[in-house]
PDB file of C-alpha atoms in Angstrom:
ATOM      1  CA  UNK W  25       0.108   0.397   0.245  1.00  0.00           C
ATOM      2  CA  UNK W  26       2.561   2.589   1.003  1.00  0.00           C
ATOM      3  CA  UNK W  27       3.907   1.750  -2.289  1.00  0.00           C
ATOM      4  CA  UNK W  28       0.923   2.810  -4.366  1.00  0.00           C
ATOM      5  CA  UNK W  29       0.960   6.407  -2.555  1.00  0.00           C
ATOM      6  CA  UNK W  30       4.716   7.483  -3.206  1.00  0.00           C
ATOM      7  CA  UNK W  31       3.386   6.884  -6.946  1.00  0.00           C
ATOM      8  CA  UNK W  32       0.081   8.621  -6.872  1.00  0.00           C
ATOM      9  CA  UNK W  33       1.940  11.501  -4.569  1.00  0.00           C
ATOM     10  CA  UNK W  34       4.603  11.621  -7.779  1.00  0.00           C
ATOM     11  CA  UNK W  35       2.061  11.383  -9.786  1.00  0.00           C
ATOM     12  CA  UNK W  36       0.892  14.721  -9.375  1.00  0.00           C
ATOM     13  CA  UNK W  37       3.632  18.017 -10.513  1.00  0.00           C
ATOM     14  CA  UNK W  38       5.941  19.609  -8.268  1.00  0.00           C
ATOM     15  CA  UNK W  39       5.306  17.221  -5.386  1.00  0.00           C
ATOM     16  CA  UNK W  40       9.161  15.146  -3.220  1.00  0.00           C
ATOM     17  CA  UNK W  41       8.365  11.815  -1.559  1.00  0.00           C
ATOM     18  CA  UNK W  42      10.765  10.796   0.890  1.00  0.00           C
ATOM     19  CA  UNK W  43      10.405   7.190   1.845  1.00  0.00           C
ATOM     20  CA  UNK W  44      11.497   5.440   4.593  1.00  0.00           C
ATOM     21  CA  UNK W  45      11.821   2.265   6.643  1.00  0.00           C
ATOM     22  CA  UNK W  46      12.995  -1.678   6.527  1.00  0.00           C
ATOM     23  CA  UNK W  47      14.480  -2.695   2.984  1.00  0.00           C
ATOM     24  CA  UNK W  48      12.699  -5.398   2.212  1.00  0.00           C
ATOM     25  CA  UNK W  49      10.775  -6.514  -1.119  1.00  0.00           C
ATOM     26  CA  UNK W  50       9.119  -3.274  -1.779  1.00  0.00           C
ATOM     27  CA  UNK W  51      12.067  -1.465  -2.140  1.00  0.00           C
ATOM     28  CA  UNK W  52      13.455  -2.780  -5.680  1.00  0.00           C
ATOM     29  CA  UNK W  53      10.436  -1.269  -6.853  1.00  0.00           C
ATOM     30  CA  UNK W  54      10.781   2.025  -5.147  1.00  0.00           C
ATOM     31  CA  UNK W  55      14.350   2.082  -6.952  1.00  0.00           C
ATOM     32  CA  UNK W  56      12.476   1.288 -10.449  1.00  0.00           C
ATOM     33  CA  UNK W  57      10.328   4.318  -8.795  1.00  0.00           C
ATOM     34  CA  UNK W  58      13.348   6.585  -8.039  1.00  0.00           C
ATOM     35  CA  UNK W  59      14.605   6.028 -11.922  1.00  0.00           C
ATOM     36  CA  UNK W  60      12.014   7.146 -13.359  1.00  0.00           C
ATOM     37  CA  UNK W  61      11.323  10.355 -10.834  1.00  0.00           C
ATOM     38  CA  UNK W  62      15.012  11.429 -11.774  1.00  0.00           C
ATOM     39  CA  UNK W  63      15.486  14.381  -7.979  1.00  0.00           C
ATOM     40  CA  UNK W  64      12.234  13.293  -6.554  1.00  0.00           C
ATOM     41  CA  UNK W  65      12.509  10.279  -4.798  1.00  0.00           C
ATOM     42  CA  UNK W  66      14.632   9.452  -1.610  1.00  0.00           C
ATOM     43  CA  UNK W  67      14.773   6.333  -0.104  1.00  0.00           C
ATOM     44  CA  UNK W  68      15.955   5.869   3.363  1.00  0.00           C
ATOM     45  CA  UNK W  69      16.194   2.856   6.077  1.00  0.00           C
ATOM     46  CA  UNK W  70      14.444   3.534   9.217  1.00  0.00           C
ATOM     47  CA  UNK W  71      13.379   1.316  11.805  1.00  0.00           C
ATOM     48  CA  UNK W  72      10.386   1.606  13.837  1.00  0.00           C
ATOM     49  CA  UNK W  73      11.713  -0.799  16.762  1.00  0.00           C
ATOM     50  CA  UNK W  74      15.256   0.931  16.703  1.00  0.00           C
ATOM     51  CA  UNK W  75      14.666   4.378  17.454  1.00  0.00           C
ATOM     52  CA  UNK W  76      18.102   6.216  16.986  1.00  0.00           C
ATOM     53  CA  UNK W  77      18.074   5.362  13.172  1.00  0.00           C
ATOM     54  CA  UNK W  78      13.800   7.001  13.756  1.00  0.00           C
ATOM     55  CA  UNK W  79      16.291  10.495  15.614  1.00  0.00           C
ATOM     56  CA  UNK W  80      19.029   9.709  12.920  1.00  0.00           C
ATOM     57  CA  UNK W  81      16.933  10.011   9.343  1.00  0.00           C
ATOM     58  CA  UNK W  82      15.117  13.399  10.487  1.00  0.00           C
ATOM     59  CA  UNK W  83      18.144  15.293  11.887  1.00  0.00           C
ATOM     60  CA  UNK W  84      19.562  14.580   7.793  1.00  0.00           C
ATOM     61  CA  UNK W  85      16.383  16.119   7.068  1.00  0.00           C
ATOM     62  CA  UNK W  86      16.545  18.390   8.938  1.00  0.00           C
ATOM     63  CA  UNK W  87      19.462  19.696   6.786  1.00  0.00           C
ATOM     64  CA  UNK W  88      19.010  18.545   3.487  1.00  0.00           C
ATOM     65  CA  UNK W  89      15.614  20.465   3.483  1.00  0.00           C
ATOM     66  CA  UNK W  90      15.237  23.361   5.814  1.00  0.00           C
ATOM     67  CA  UNK W  91      11.659  24.206   4.313  1.00  0.00           C
ATOM     68  CA  UNK W  92      10.583  21.203   5.923  1.00  0.00           C
ATOM     69  CA  UNK W  93       7.792  18.260   4.637  1.00  0.00           C
ATOM     70  CA  UNK W  94       4.047  19.343   3.922  1.00  0.00           C
ATOM     71  CA  UNK W  95       3.430  15.592   4.724  1.00  0.00           C
ATOM     72  CA  UNK W  96       4.251  13.069   7.308  1.00  0.00           C
ATOM     73  CA  UNK W  97       2.435   9.330   6.124  1.00  0.00           C
ATOM     74  CA  UNK W  98       2.513   6.619   8.618  1.00  0.00           C
ATOM     75  CA  UNK W  99       1.694   3.672   6.888  1.00  0.00           C
ATOM     76  CA  UNK W 100       4.351   1.294   8.543  1.00  0.00           C
ATOM     77  CA  UNK W 101       2.854  -1.224  10.723  1.00  0.00           C
ATOM     78  CA  UNK W 102       2.570  -5.249  10.771  1.00  0.00           C
ATOM     79  CA  UNK W 103       0.124  -7.278  11.123  1.00  0.00           C
ATOM     80  CA  UNK W 104       0.987 -10.388  13.903  1.00  0.00           C
ATOM     81  CA  UNK W 105      -0.885 -13.677  14.129  1.00  0.00           C
ATOM     82  CA  UNK W 106      -4.143 -14.610  13.215  1.00  0.00           C
ATOM     83  CA  UNK W 107      -5.087 -16.208  16.589  1.00  0.00           C
ATOM     84  CA  UNK W 108      -7.452 -15.962  19.536  1.00  0.00           C
ATOM     85  CA  UNK W 109      -7.140 -14.394  22.957  1.00  0.00           C
ATOM     86  CA  UNK W 110      -6.584 -17.776  24.100  1.00  0.00           C
ATOM     87  CA  UNK W 111      -3.742 -18.682  20.780  1.00  0.00           C
ATOM     88  CA  UNK W 112      -2.900 -14.530  21.123  1.00  0.00           C
ATOM     89  CA  UNK W 113       0.913 -15.430  22.488  1.00  0.00           C
ATOM     90  CA  UNK W 114       1.845 -11.964  24.196  1.00  0.00           C
ATOM     91  CA  UNK W 115       5.646 -11.432  23.112  1.00  0.00           C
ATOM     92  CA  UNK W 116       3.556 -10.856  19.457  1.00  0.00           C
ATOM     93  CA  UNK W 117       0.922  -8.869  20.669  1.00  0.00           C
ATOM     94  CA  UNK W 118       3.772  -6.106  22.179  1.00  0.00           C
ATOM     95  CA  UNK W 119       5.837  -6.105  18.875  1.00  0.00           C
ATOM     96  CA  UNK W 120       2.425  -5.264  17.255  1.00  0.00           C
ATOM     97  CA  UNK W 121       1.934  -2.313  19.768  1.00  0.00           C
ATOM     98  CA  UNK W 122       5.438  -1.415  19.344  1.00  0.00           C
ATOM     99  CA  UNK W 123       6.047  -1.104  15.822  1.00  0.00           C
ATOM    100  CA  UNK W 124       2.255  -0.178  14.255  1.00  0.00           C
ATOM    101  CA  UNK W 125       1.603   2.171  17.392  1.00  0.00           C
ATOM    102  CA  UNK W 126       4.633   3.573  19.683  1.00  0.00           C
ATOM    103  CA  UNK W 127       7.385   3.192  16.492  1.00  0.00           C
ATOM    104  CA  UNK W 128       4.285   5.691  14.155  1.00  0.00           C
ATOM    105  CA  UNK W 129       4.862   7.903  17.274  1.00  0.00           C
ATOM    106  CA  UNK W 130       8.258   7.733  17.330  1.00  0.00           C
ATOM    107  CA  UNK W 131       7.869   8.750  14.015  1.00  0.00           C
ATOM    108  CA  UNK W 132       5.643  11.484  14.234  1.00  0.00           C
ATOM    109  CA  UNK W 133       7.155  13.341  17.322  1.00  0.00           C
ATOM    110  CA  UNK W 134      10.765  13.134  15.250  1.00  0.00           C
ATOM    111  CA  UNK W 135       9.839  14.869  12.736  1.00  0.00           C
ATOM    112  CA  UNK W 136       7.228  17.622  14.289  1.00  0.00           C
ATOM    113  CA  UNK W 137      10.526  20.207  13.446  1.00  0.00           C
ATOM    114  CA  UNK W 138      10.104  18.528   9.461  1.00  0.00           C
ATOM    115  CA  UNK W 139       6.485  19.045   9.733  1.00  0.00           C
ATOM    116  CA  UNK W 140       6.452  22.699  11.385  1.00  0.00           C
ATOM    117  CA  UNK W 141       9.185  23.428   8.979  1.00  0.00           C
ATOM    118  CA  UNK W 142       6.346  23.008   5.802  1.00  0.00           C
ATOM    119  CA  UNK W 143       3.607  24.970   4.504  1.00  0.00           C
ATOM    120  CA  UNK W 144       0.598  22.545   4.828  1.00  0.00           C
ATOM    121  CA  UNK W 145       1.981  20.487   8.830  1.00  0.00           C
ATOM    122  CA  UNK W 146      -0.505  17.707   7.728  1.00  0.00           C
ATOM    123  CA  UNK W 147       0.079  14.336   9.531  1.00  0.00           C
ATOM    124  CA  UNK W 148      -1.498  10.950   7.353  1.00  0.00           C
ATOM    125  CA  UNK W 149      -2.506   7.873   9.783  1.00  0.00           C
ATOM    126  CA  UNK W 150      -3.150   4.997   7.522  1.00  0.00           C
ATOM    127  CA  UNK W 151      -5.825   3.722   9.858  1.00  0.00           C
ATOM    128  CA  UNK W 152      -8.522  -0.027   9.050  1.00  0.00           C
ATOM    129  CA  UNK W 153     -11.994  -1.194   9.597  1.00  0.00           C
ATOM    130  CA  UNK W 154     -10.039  -3.335  12.243  1.00  0.00           C
ATOM    131  CA  UNK W 155     -10.490  -0.029  14.007  1.00  0.00           C
ATOM    132  CA  UNK W 156     -14.287  -0.309  13.669  1.00  0.00           C
ATOM    133  CA  UNK W 157     -15.046  -1.908  17.353  1.00  0.00           C
ATOM    134  CA  UNK W 158     -19.032  -1.720  16.062  1.00  0.00           C
ATOM    135  CA  UNK W 159     -18.219  -3.498  12.452  1.00  0.00           C
ATOM    136  CA  UNK W 160     -15.692  -5.975  14.565  1.00  0.00           C
ATOM    137  CA  UNK W 161     -18.337  -6.685  16.991  1.00  0.00           C
ATOM    138  CA  UNK W 162     -20.841  -7.028  13.848  1.00  0.00           C
ATOM    139  CA  UNK W 163     -17.907  -9.379  12.296  1.00  0.00           C
ATOM    140  CA  UNK W 164     -18.210 -11.164  15.040  1.00  0.00           C
ATOM    141  CA  UNK W 165     -21.579 -11.924  15.726  1.00  0.00           C
ATOM    142  CA  UNK W 166     -22.299 -12.550  12.689  1.00  0.00           C
ATOM    143  CA  UNK W 167     -19.648 -14.732  10.776  1.00  0.00           C
ATOM    144  CA  UNK W 168     -17.739 -15.895  14.277  1.00  0.00           C
ATOM    145  CA  UNK W 169     -14.163 -15.794  15.097  1.00  0.00           C
ATOM    146  CA  UNK W 170     -12.281 -16.122  10.633  1.00  0.00           C
ATOM    147  CA  UNK W 171      -9.122 -14.356   9.397  1.00  0.00           C
ATOM    148  CA  UNK W 172      -9.555 -10.103  10.115  1.00  0.00           C
ATOM    149  CA  UNK W 173     -11.468 -10.083  14.279  1.00  0.00           C
ATOM    150  CA  UNK W 174      -8.686 -13.070  14.641  1.00  0.00           C
ATOM    151  CA  UNK W 175      -6.378 -10.305  14.068  1.00  0.00           C
ATOM    152  CA  UNK W 176      -6.378  -8.683  17.243  1.00  0.00           C
ATOM    153  CA  UNK W 177      -3.235  -7.630  18.322  1.00  0.00           C
ATOM    154  CA  UNK W 178      -3.493  -5.706  14.096  1.00  0.00           C
ATOM    155  CA  UNK W 179      -6.838  -4.427  15.115  1.00  0.00           C
ATOM    156  CA  UNK W 180      -5.899  -2.862  18.939  1.00  0.00           C
ATOM    157  CA  UNK W 181      -3.259  -1.315  17.625  1.00  0.00           C
ATOM    158  CA  UNK W 182      -5.165   0.294  15.138  1.00  0.00           C
ATOM    159  CA  UNK W 183      -7.946   2.012  17.143  1.00  0.00           C
ATOM    160  CA  UNK W 184      -4.747   2.896  19.827  1.00  0.00           C
ATOM    161  CA  UNK W 185      -3.489   5.023  16.609  1.00  0.00           C
ATOM    162  CA  UNK W 186      -6.433   6.454  16.075  1.00  0.00           C
ATOM    163  CA  UNK W 187      -7.132   7.243  19.436  1.00  0.00           C
ATOM    164  CA  UNK W 188      -4.097   8.880  19.702  1.00  0.00           C
ATOM    165  CA  UNK W 189      -5.516  11.563  16.893  1.00  0.00           C
ATOM    166  CA  UNK W 190      -6.724  14.192  17.810  1.00  0.00           C
ATOM    167  CA  UNK W 191      -4.585  14.956  20.813  1.00  0.00           C
ATOM    168  CA  UNK W 192      -1.614  15.453  17.922  1.00  0.00           C
ATOM    169  CA  UNK W 193      -4.014  17.887  15.978  1.00  0.00           C
ATOM    170  CA  UNK W 194      -3.514  19.805  18.626  1.00  0.00           C
ATOM    171  CA  UNK W 195      -0.523  19.226  20.991  1.00  0.00           C
ATOM    172  CA  UNK W 196       2.105  18.364  18.322  1.00  0.00           C
ATOM    173  CA  UNK W 197       0.579  20.171  15.557  1.00  0.00           C
ATOM    174  CA  UNK W 198      -1.059  23.389  16.396  1.00  0.00           C
ATOM    175  CA  UNK W 199      -4.739  24.798  15.041  1.00  0.00           C
ATOM    176  CA  UNK W 200      -2.989  25.640  11.354  1.00  0.00           C
ATOM    177  CA  UNK W 201      -2.067  21.837  10.609  1.00  0.00           C
ATOM    178  CA  UNK W 202      -4.200  18.596  10.203  1.00  0.00           C
ATOM    179  CA  UNK W 203      -3.813  15.361  11.596  1.00  0.00           C
ATOM    180  CA  UNK W 204      -6.967  12.792   9.903  1.00  0.00           C
ATOM    181  CA  UNK W 205      -6.817   9.291   9.725  1.00  0.00           C
ATOM    182  CA  UNK W 206      -7.453   7.722   6.435  1.00  0.00           C
ATOM    183  CA  UNK W 207      -8.954   4.084   6.400  1.00  0.00           C
ATOM    184  CA  UNK W 208      -6.393   1.758   3.813  1.00  0.00           C
ATOM    185  CA  UNK W 209      -9.203   1.165   1.487  1.00  0.00           C
ATOM    186  CA  UNK W 210      -8.705   4.491   0.224  1.00  0.00           C
ATOM    187  CA  UNK W 211      -6.450   4.671  -1.976  1.00  0.00           C
ATOM    188  CA  UNK W 212      -6.399   8.036  -3.558  1.00  0.00           C
ATOM    189  CA  UNK W 213      -4.121  10.501  -3.378  1.00  0.00           C
ATOM    190  CA  UNK W 214      -5.027  14.535  -3.266  1.00  0.00           C
ATOM    191  CA  UNK W 215      -2.754  16.497  -1.980  1.00  0.00           C
TER     192      UNK W 215
END
């Protein structure tokens, strides 16, 4: 999904993207986009469970982007295991919460100086229908514990990300900014 966001933003005129994340198969596709969009896509390695990598990337960008950034799109996250409450491990639950909640919080906090220096000052958290308590309760009653309803750690992490959004808008970025949650199904990007 992150790759699609990058492609859609680059399809718009006068845009530059800084894509940060783990090195993975998507990076090969990102490198292809980088070749097609000379000078408009920067790829940097960042690991959400290693706060020093987040700080290092933010510090480097503060030096190389004196006009800041307009948008921070927090699309990072892991799914964890599909399991019932009885089968869910504390290790899996912890890793998902650390990555999806604490990791994206660390990115947002570290990138605030860049956002404040930018013009638009928009934080976008990629959320999911899995964070909807009413939809999940209805789905479980209707279908039982199947598929995504078993992704307890992921669902809990997306609820936490959504709960943090209003405070981030108010406390971190200020009244002249936006902090929104976008469902994963929303692939169209209009900046």
